[in-house]
Tab-separated table of C-alpha atoms in Angstrom:
chain	number	residue	atom	x	y	z
N	431	MET	CA	77.616	-37.399	-16.730
N	432	ARG	CA	75.955	-38.816	-19.843
N	433	LEU	CA	75.792	-36.425	-22.769
N	434	GLY	CA	72.630	-34.802	-23.955
N	435	ALA	CA	72.313	-33.352	-27.445
N	436	SER	CA	74.153	-30.148	-26.546
N	437	GLY	CA	76.901	-31.998	-24.711
N	438	ALA	CA	77.400	-34.396	-27.583
N	439	ALA	CA	78.211	-31.464	-29.818
N	440	LEU	CA	81.325	-30.829	-27.762
N	441	VAL	CA	82.863	-34.033	-29.005
N	442	GLY	CA	81.541	-34.074	-32.564
N	443	LEU	CA	83.471	-35.683	-35.365
N	444	LEU	CA	83.263	-33.138	-38.176
N	445	GLY	CA	86.073	-30.686	-38.750
N	446	ALA	CA	85.502	-26.936	-38.963
N	447	ALA	CA	87.460	-23.710	-38.945
N	448	ALA	CA	88.325	-22.423	-35.482
N	449	PRO	CA	87.420	-18.824	-34.536
N	450	ALA	CA	89.365	-16.873	-31.940
N	451	LEU	CA	89.130	-18.067	-28.351
N	452	SER	CA	87.665	-16.105	-25.484
N	453	GLY	CA	87.933	-16.719	-21.755
N	454	ASP	CA	91.145	-17.711	-19.941
N	455	TYR	CA	92.738	-19.028	-23.120
N	456	GLU	CA	91.666	-16.276	-25.491
N	457	GLY	CA	94.341	-15.741	-28.125
N	458	SER	CA	96.531	-18.574	-26.871
N	459	PRO	CA	98.619	-19.864	-29.782
N	460	GLN	CA	99.220	-23.103	-27.861
N	461	VAL	CA	95.511	-23.804	-27.612
N	462	ALA	CA	94.952	-22.883	-31.245
N	463	GLU	CA	97.720	-25.311	-32.229
N	464	PHE	CA	96.202	-28.009	-30.023
N	465	VAL	CA	92.740	-27.501	-31.525
N	466	ALA	CA	94.224	-27.726	-35.013
N	467	GLU	CA	95.984	-30.978	-34.091
N	468	MET	CA	92.840	-32.546	-32.646
N	469	THR	CA	90.872	-31.476	-35.710
N	470	ARG	CA	93.462	-32.714	-38.190
N	471	ASP	CA	94.543	-35.947	-36.500
N	472	TYR	CA	91.433	-37.107	-34.651
N	473	GLY	CA	88.472	-35.685	-36.556
N	474	PHE	CA	87.215	-33.331	-33.871
N	475	ALA	CA	85.190	-30.310	-34.960
N	476	GLY	CA	87.319	-27.211	-34.517
N	477	GLU	CA	84.425	-24.878	-33.713
N	478	GLN	CA	83.101	-27.245	-31.080
N	479	LEU	CA	86.522	-27.595	-29.452
N	480	VAL	CA	86.852	-23.803	-29.383
N	481	ASP	CA	83.436	-23.623	-27.724
N	482	LEU	CA	84.660	-26.156	-25.194
N	483	PHE	CA	87.846	-24.259	-24.394
N	484	ARG	CA	85.820	-21.095	-23.827
N	485	GLU	CA	84.560	-22.867	-20.722
N	486	VAL	CA	87.991	-24.020	-19.529
N	487	GLU	CA	89.529	-22.207	-16.557
N	488	ARG	CA	93.196	-21.682	-15.848
N	489	LYS	CA	93.666	-22.592	-12.180
N	490	GLN	CA	96.474	-20.868	-10.329
N	491	SER	CA	95.886	-23.207	-7.399
N	492	ILE	CA	96.886	-26.129	-9.642
N	493	LEU	CA	100.114	-24.400	-10.693
N	494	ASP	CA	100.834	-23.571	-7.053
N	495	ALA	CA	100.255	-27.191	-6.022
N	496	ILE	CA	102.495	-28.738	-8.667
N	497	SER	CA	105.224	-26.104	-8.192
N	498	ARG	CA	105.310	-26.398	-4.416
N	499	PRO	CA	108.753	-27.436	-3.147
N	500	ALA	CA	108.909	-31.168	-2.579
N	501	GLU	CA	108.086	-32.211	0.948
N	502	ARG	CA	110.854	-33.890	2.871
N	503	VAL	CA	110.843	-37.530	1.941
N	504	LYS	CA	109.330	-39.265	4.930
N	505	PRO	CA	110.987	-42.387	6.293
N	506	TRP	CA	108.894	-45.544	6.319
N	507	LYS	CA	108.112	-45.196	10.015
N	508	GLU	CA	106.326	-41.890	9.219
N	509	TYR	CA	104.953	-42.838	5.787
N	510	ARG	CA	103.307	-46.100	6.828
N	511	PRO	CA	100.935	-44.601	9.455
N	512	ILE	CA	99.461	-42.289	6.831
N	513	PHE	CA	97.973	-45.229	4.930
N	514	ILE	CA	97.837	-48.042	7.477
N	515	THR	CA	95.152	-46.856	9.876
N	516	PRO	CA	92.262	-48.551	11.691
N	517	ALA	CA	89.805	-46.370	9.764
N	518	ARG	CA	91.251	-47.369	6.384
N	519	ILE	CA	91.222	-51.037	7.352
N	520	GLN	CA	87.653	-50.903	8.668
N	521	LYS	CA	86.391	-49.001	5.629
N	522	GLY	CA	88.243	-51.464	3.390
N	523	VAL	CA	86.492	-54.429	4.951
N	524	THR	CA	83.144	-52.693	4.409
N	525	PHE	CA	84.027	-51.950	0.774
N	526	TRP	CA	85.127	-55.564	0.255
N	527	ASN	CA	81.919	-56.934	1.752
N	528	GLN	CA	79.758	-54.578	-0.311
N	529	HIS	CA	81.469	-55.553	-3.562
N	530	ALA	CA	82.473	-59.128	-2.794
N	531	ASP	CA	80.927	-60.557	-5.966
N	532	ALA	CA	82.688	-58.099	-8.287
N	533	LEU	CA	85.998	-58.585	-6.464
N	534	ALA	CA	85.710	-62.371	-6.673
N	535	ARG	CA	84.940	-62.146	-10.384
N	536	ALA	CA	87.874	-59.781	-10.966
N	537	GLU	CA	90.190	-62.181	-9.152
N	538	LYS	CA	88.921	-65.090	-11.232
N	539	GLU	CA	89.164	-63.261	-14.571
N	540	TYR	CA	92.425	-61.367	-14.014
N	541	GLY	CA	94.196	-63.354	-11.306
N	542	VAL	CA	94.602	-60.316	-9.045
N	543	PRO	CA	93.669	-60.885	-5.374
N	544	ALA	CA	90.636	-59.029	-4.079
N	545	GLN	CA	92.616	-57.610	-1.176
N	546	VAL	CA	95.158	-55.986	-3.511
N	547	ILE	CA	92.415	-54.323	-5.555
N	548	VAL	CA	90.742	-53.054	-2.382
N	549	ALA	CA	94.065	-51.810	-0.991
N	550	ILE	CA	94.829	-49.831	-4.166
N	551	ILE	CA	91.462	-48.080	-4.059
N	552	GLY	CA	91.892	-47.536	-0.319
N	553	VAL	CA	95.309	-45.932	-0.630
N	554	GLU	CA	94.380	-43.876	-3.675
N	555	THR	CA	91.035	-42.394	-2.641
N	556	PHE	CA	89.921	-43.899	0.684
N	557	TYR	CA	87.501	-46.121	-1.253
N	558	GLY	CA	86.105	-43.249	-3.301
N	559	GLY	CA	85.871	-40.736	-0.475
N	560	ASN	CA	88.481	-38.401	-1.942
N	561	THR	CA	88.613	-38.553	-5.734
N	562	GLY	CA	89.467	-34.886	-6.337
N	563	ASN	CA	87.471	-31.693	-6.826
N	564	PHE	CA	89.093	-30.158	-9.903
N	565	ARG	CA	87.519	-30.412	-13.315
N	566	VAL	CA	89.852	-32.708	-15.215
N	567	ILE	CA	89.844	-30.485	-18.275
N	568	ASP	CA	90.872	-27.467	-16.169
N	569	ALA	CA	93.704	-29.432	-14.562
N	570	LEU	CA	95.082	-30.845	-17.792
N	571	SER	CA	94.713	-27.587	-19.721
N	572	THR	CA	96.360	-25.544	-16.972
N	573	LEU	CA	99.304	-27.931	-16.784
N	574	GLY	CA	99.468	-28.579	-20.517
N	575	PHE	CA	99.517	-24.918	-21.527
N	576	ASP	CA	100.920	-23.119	-18.476
N	577	TYR	CA	103.399	-25.489	-16.837
N	578	PRO	CA	106.402	-25.759	-19.181
N	579	PRO	CA	108.388	-28.372	-17.186
N	580	ARG	CA	105.820	-31.093	-17.971
N	581	ALA	CA	103.688	-29.468	-20.646
N	582	ASP	CA	104.228	-32.253	-23.188
N	583	PHE	CA	103.049	-34.925	-20.770
N	584	PHE	CA	99.925	-33.072	-19.692
N	585	ARG	CA	99.042	-32.029	-23.233
N	586	LYS	CA	99.187	-35.709	-24.185
N	587	GLN	CA	96.881	-36.482	-21.268
N	588	LEU	CA	94.515	-33.714	-22.415
N	589	LYS	CA	94.390	-35.342	-25.854
N	590	GLU	CA	93.668	-38.728	-24.260
N	591	PHE	CA	91.008	-37.141	-22.070
N	592	LEU	CA	89.119	-35.650	-25.002
N	593	LEU	CA	89.313	-38.962	-26.830
N	594	LEU	CA	87.941	-40.882	-23.844
N	595	ALA	CA	85.147	-38.320	-23.402
N	596	ARG	CA	84.165	-38.851	-27.034
N	597	GLU	CA	84.439	-42.640	-26.795
N	598	GLU	CA	82.413	-42.823	-23.596
N	599	GLN	CA	80.026	-40.031	-24.660
N	600	VAL	CA	80.496	-38.072	-21.455
N	601	ASP	CA	80.599	-34.312	-21.041
N	602	PRO	CA	84.278	-33.356	-20.596
N	603	LEU	CA	83.267	-30.340	-18.517
N	604	MET	CA	81.618	-32.540	-15.894
N	605	LEU	CA	84.378	-35.005	-15.005
N	606	LYS	CA	86.435	-34.262	-11.899
N	607	GLY	CA	89.739	-35.490	-10.537
N	608	SER	CA	92.953	-34.487	-8.799
N	609	TYR	CA	94.939	-31.334	-9.498
N	610	ALA	CA	97.089	-33.440	-11.841
N	611	GLY	CA	94.120	-34.923	-13.702
N	612	ALA	CA	93.984	-38.356	-12.031
N	613	MET	CA	90.451	-39.673	-12.129
N	614	GLY	CA	87.935	-41.733	-10.221
N	615	LEU	CA	88.213	-44.318	-7.458
N	616	PRO	CA	91.486	-45.748	-8.823
N	617	GLN	CA	92.947	-42.352	-9.894
N	618	PHE	CA	93.699	-43.308	-13.481
N	619	MET	CA	95.301	-40.760	-15.765
N	620	PRO	CA	93.437	-40.493	-19.091
N	621	SER	CA	96.022	-42.566	-20.961
N	622	SER	CA	95.672	-45.346	-18.377
N	623	PHE	CA	91.897	-45.128	-18.638
N	624	ARG	CA	91.992	-45.658	-22.399
N	625	ALA	CA	94.542	-48.460	-22.135
N	626	TYR	CA	93.325	-50.435	-19.129
N	627	ALA	CA	89.870	-49.364	-17.868
N	628	VAL	CA	87.072	-51.859	-18.495
N	629	ASP	CA	83.283	-51.939	-18.517
N	630	PHE	CA	83.187	-54.566	-15.803
N	631	ASP	CA	79.436	-54.449	-15.167
N	632	GLY	CA	78.597	-54.672	-18.865
N	633	ASP	CA	76.322	-51.629	-19.054
N	634	GLY	CA	77.951	-50.295	-22.215
N	635	HIS	CA	80.207	-47.590	-20.780
N	636	ILE	CA	83.113	-47.277	-18.363
N	637	ASP	CA	82.530	-45.204	-15.231
N	638	ILE	CA	85.383	-45.225	-12.700
N	639	TRP	CA	83.992	-42.104	-10.981
N	640	ASN	CA	80.691	-43.455	-9.662
N	641	ASN	CA	80.724	-47.182	-10.380
N	642	PRO	CA	82.873	-49.255	-7.997
N	643	VAL	CA	82.396	-52.351	-10.160
N	644	ASP	CA	84.056	-50.702	-13.145
N	645	ALA	CA	86.787	-49.354	-10.853
N	646	ILE	CA	87.449	-52.838	-9.460
N	647	GLY	CA	87.676	-54.415	-12.893
N	648	SER	CA	89.875	-51.596	-14.166
N	649	VAL	CA	92.425	-51.962	-11.357
N	650	ALA	CA	92.537	-55.709	-11.954
N	651	SER	CA	92.966	-55.129	-15.687
N	652	TYR	CA	95.847	-52.716	-15.060
N	653	PHE	CA	97.669	-55.189	-12.817
N	654	LYS	CA	97.144	-58.106	-15.167
N	655	ARG	CA	98.419	-56.139	-18.147
N	656	HIS	CA	101.516	-55.153	-16.164
N	657	GLY	CA	102.402	-58.755	-15.419
N	658	TRP	CA	100.789	-59.718	-12.101
N	659	VAL	CA	101.301	-63.424	-11.439
N	660	HIS	CA	98.441	-65.086	-9.598
N	661	GLY	CA	99.510	-66.794	-6.385
N	662	ALA	CA	103.074	-65.457	-6.441
N	663	PRO	CA	104.472	-63.640	-3.386
N	664	VAL	CA	105.079	-59.894	-3.291
N	665	VAL	CA	108.029	-59.359	-0.951
N	666	SER	CA	110.452	-61.286	1.212
N	667	ARG	CA	112.054	-59.886	4.361
N	668	ALA	CA	115.835	-60.223	4.148
N	669	GLN	CA	118.457	-60.884	6.773
N	670	VAL	CA	121.737	-59.212	5.913
N	671	ARG	CA	125.324	-59.533	7.076
N	672	GLY	CA	128.745	-58.476	5.926
N	673	GLU	CA	130.303	-55.371	4.443
N	674	ARG	CA	128.780	-55.577	0.965
N	675	ILE	CA	125.064	-55.514	1.794
N	676	ASP	CA	124.533	-51.976	0.518
N	677	GLU	CA	125.906	-53.022	-2.868
N	678	GLY	CA	122.743	-55.071	-3.242
N	679	LEU	CA	120.387	-52.102	-2.899
N	680	THR	CA	118.578	-51.292	-6.137
N	681	GLN	CA	119.059	-47.850	-7.611
N	682	GLY	CA	115.564	-46.984	-8.750
N	683	LEU	CA	112.918	-49.687	-8.971
N	684	ASP	CA	113.838	-51.853	-11.939
N	685	PRO	CA	114.880	-55.353	-10.771
N	686	VAL	CA	118.416	-55.341	-12.157
N	687	LYS	CA	119.673	-58.019	-9.725
N	688	ASN	CA	118.337	-61.437	-8.794
N	689	VAL	CA	118.191	-63.468	-5.605
N	690	GLY	CA	121.513	-65.163	-6.360
N	691	ASP	CA	123.250	-61.812	-6.837
N	692	LEU	CA	121.990	-60.636	-3.468
N	693	ARG	CA	122.934	-63.863	-1.758
N	694	ALA	CA	126.550	-63.301	-2.844
N	695	LEU	CA	126.412	-59.845	-1.236
N	696	GLY	CA	125.229	-61.061	2.155
N	697	TRP	CA	121.461	-61.095	1.729
N	698	ALA	CA	119.426	-64.094	2.861
N	699	SER	CA	115.731	-64.923	3.063
N	700	GLY	CA	113.737	-67.409	5.057
N	701	ASP	CA	111.543	-67.962	1.995
N	702	ALA	CA	112.372	-70.527	-0.667
N	703	LEU	CA	113.375	-68.315	-3.585
N	704	ARG	CA	115.129	-69.435	-6.748
N	705	ASP	CA	118.416	-67.704	-7.486
N	706	ASP	CA	117.155	-66.470	-10.856
N	707	VAL	CA	114.150	-64.545	-9.461
N	708	PRO	CA	114.578	-60.822	-10.282
N	709	VAL	CA	114.282	-58.530	-7.269
N	710	THR	CA	114.049	-54.886	-6.327
N	711	ALA	CA	116.197	-54.716	-3.178
N	712	PHE	CA	115.461	-51.855	-0.799
N	713	ARG	CA	115.925	-50.679	2.773
N	714	LEU	CA	113.248	-49.016	4.894
N	715	GLU	CA	113.685	-47.086	8.104
N	716	GLY	CA	111.167	-48.716	10.399
N	717	ASP	CA	110.213	-48.124	14.020
N	718	GLU	CA	112.847	-50.602	15.148
N	719	GLY	CA	115.589	-49.606	12.728
N	720	ALA	CA	116.607	-50.603	9.222
N	721	GLU	CA	114.526	-53.204	7.386
N	722	TYR	CA	115.879	-54.938	4.286
N	723	TRP	CA	113.418	-56.272	1.733
N	724	MET	CA	113.428	-58.132	-1.542
N	725	GLY	CA	110.654	-56.914	-3.795
N	726	LEU	CA	109.610	-59.784	-6.076
N	727	PRO	CA	108.024	-59.469	-9.553
N	728	ASN	CA	104.532	-58.760	-8.163
N	729	PHE	CA	106.034	-55.979	-6.032
N	730	TYR	CA	107.439	-54.446	-9.200
N	731	VAL	CA	103.941	-54.567	-10.721
N	732	ILE	CA	102.592	-52.489	-7.824
N	733	THR	CA	105.326	-49.907	-8.439
N	734	ARG	CA	104.041	-49.553	-12.016
N	735	TYR	CA	100.885	-48.090	-10.492
N	736	ASN	CA	102.868	-45.585	-8.431
N	737	ARG	CA	106.640	-45.476	-8.770
N	738	SER	CA	107.537	-45.710	-5.107
N	739	ALA	CA	108.783	-48.628	-3.031
N	740	MET	CA	107.058	-47.226	0.061
N	741	TYR	CA	103.775	-46.901	-1.829
N	742	ALA	CA	104.017	-50.523	-2.950
N	743	MET	CA	104.775	-51.648	0.606
N	744	ALA	CA	101.828	-49.667	1.965
N	745	VAL	CA	99.499	-51.310	-0.560
N	746	HIS	CA	100.896	-54.758	0.188
N	747	GLN	CA	100.714	-54.428	3.969
N	748	LEU	CA	97.245	-52.890	3.851
N	749	SER	CA	96.097	-55.796	1.691
N	750	GLU	CA	97.357	-58.302	4.281
N	751	LEU	CA	95.695	-56.414	7.132
N	752	LEU	CA	92.412	-56.343	5.215
N	753	VAL	CA	92.470	-60.126	4.928
N	754	ASN	CA	93.156	-60.475	8.643
N	755	ALA	CA	90.465	-57.961	9.606
N	756	ARG	CA	87.932	-59.710	7.423
N	757	GLY	CA	88.733	-63.036	9.036
N	758	GLY	CA	90.428	-64.511	5.990
N	759	ARG	CA	89.432	-64.626	2.339
């Protein structure tokens, strides 16, 4: 992925006038406006960006994927088996053993447990086995210029992507990811890459596509920057009683209530929790019926990675199973 002389020209710094586009985006006023912005605000060379966009392909399959009607929201008893499988646990133990030194160093430097880092990478990409087959620039251009409902977001990500390609001196036509532009083992969007990814092996560039060490450090960096507290619990199973228990359920994910608030509504926990601890209170439909949970501050951090209580629970439970399968830390 490293740039040669011709590839480096794609992310040059000098400005230049932009000729008309050819290819899928020939004559697109949106692309011309974007090129002008990148030239004016970030010092890109207009001619070189136009050359780059000549190679960009509009992918109908990406528009079909993002426009597909939302799948029925699965209950926890159906969602959990997707991510908690013997194969994912076994592969996670292998990944942990292979990268034990990097994981131990990440835990020491960032305070994020090795098992949580491994679980994130396991849930996101099956430890790098499924990182996406779309060129990132095709995905972000297609969605930024041809998907009006979220065009602003994806155009911002396209800007961040071109900046990271220039900073890391990588060919933007070579990098691949998901249909939405998520990249590498940890599936970072470009803005997350620029904000949180780290060169954890110290080789002078950040590679979350092919370098598990950089991916490990980058996940740990993300969690630390979002407030992960080393040694603090993630969730507490609640026992509930009375007619007001549903009043305690959190609308959304932000922890707007605390343990004391829930206690007054009929929630109790076997764990020793201070009344002032903020919680995300949620109910899951498990195999044996309703489960009530208090998501603690570290749980909320996991939801910053993917805004779903079930996702955060899958990561947490996979992390615990990885520890058990490995025979402890």
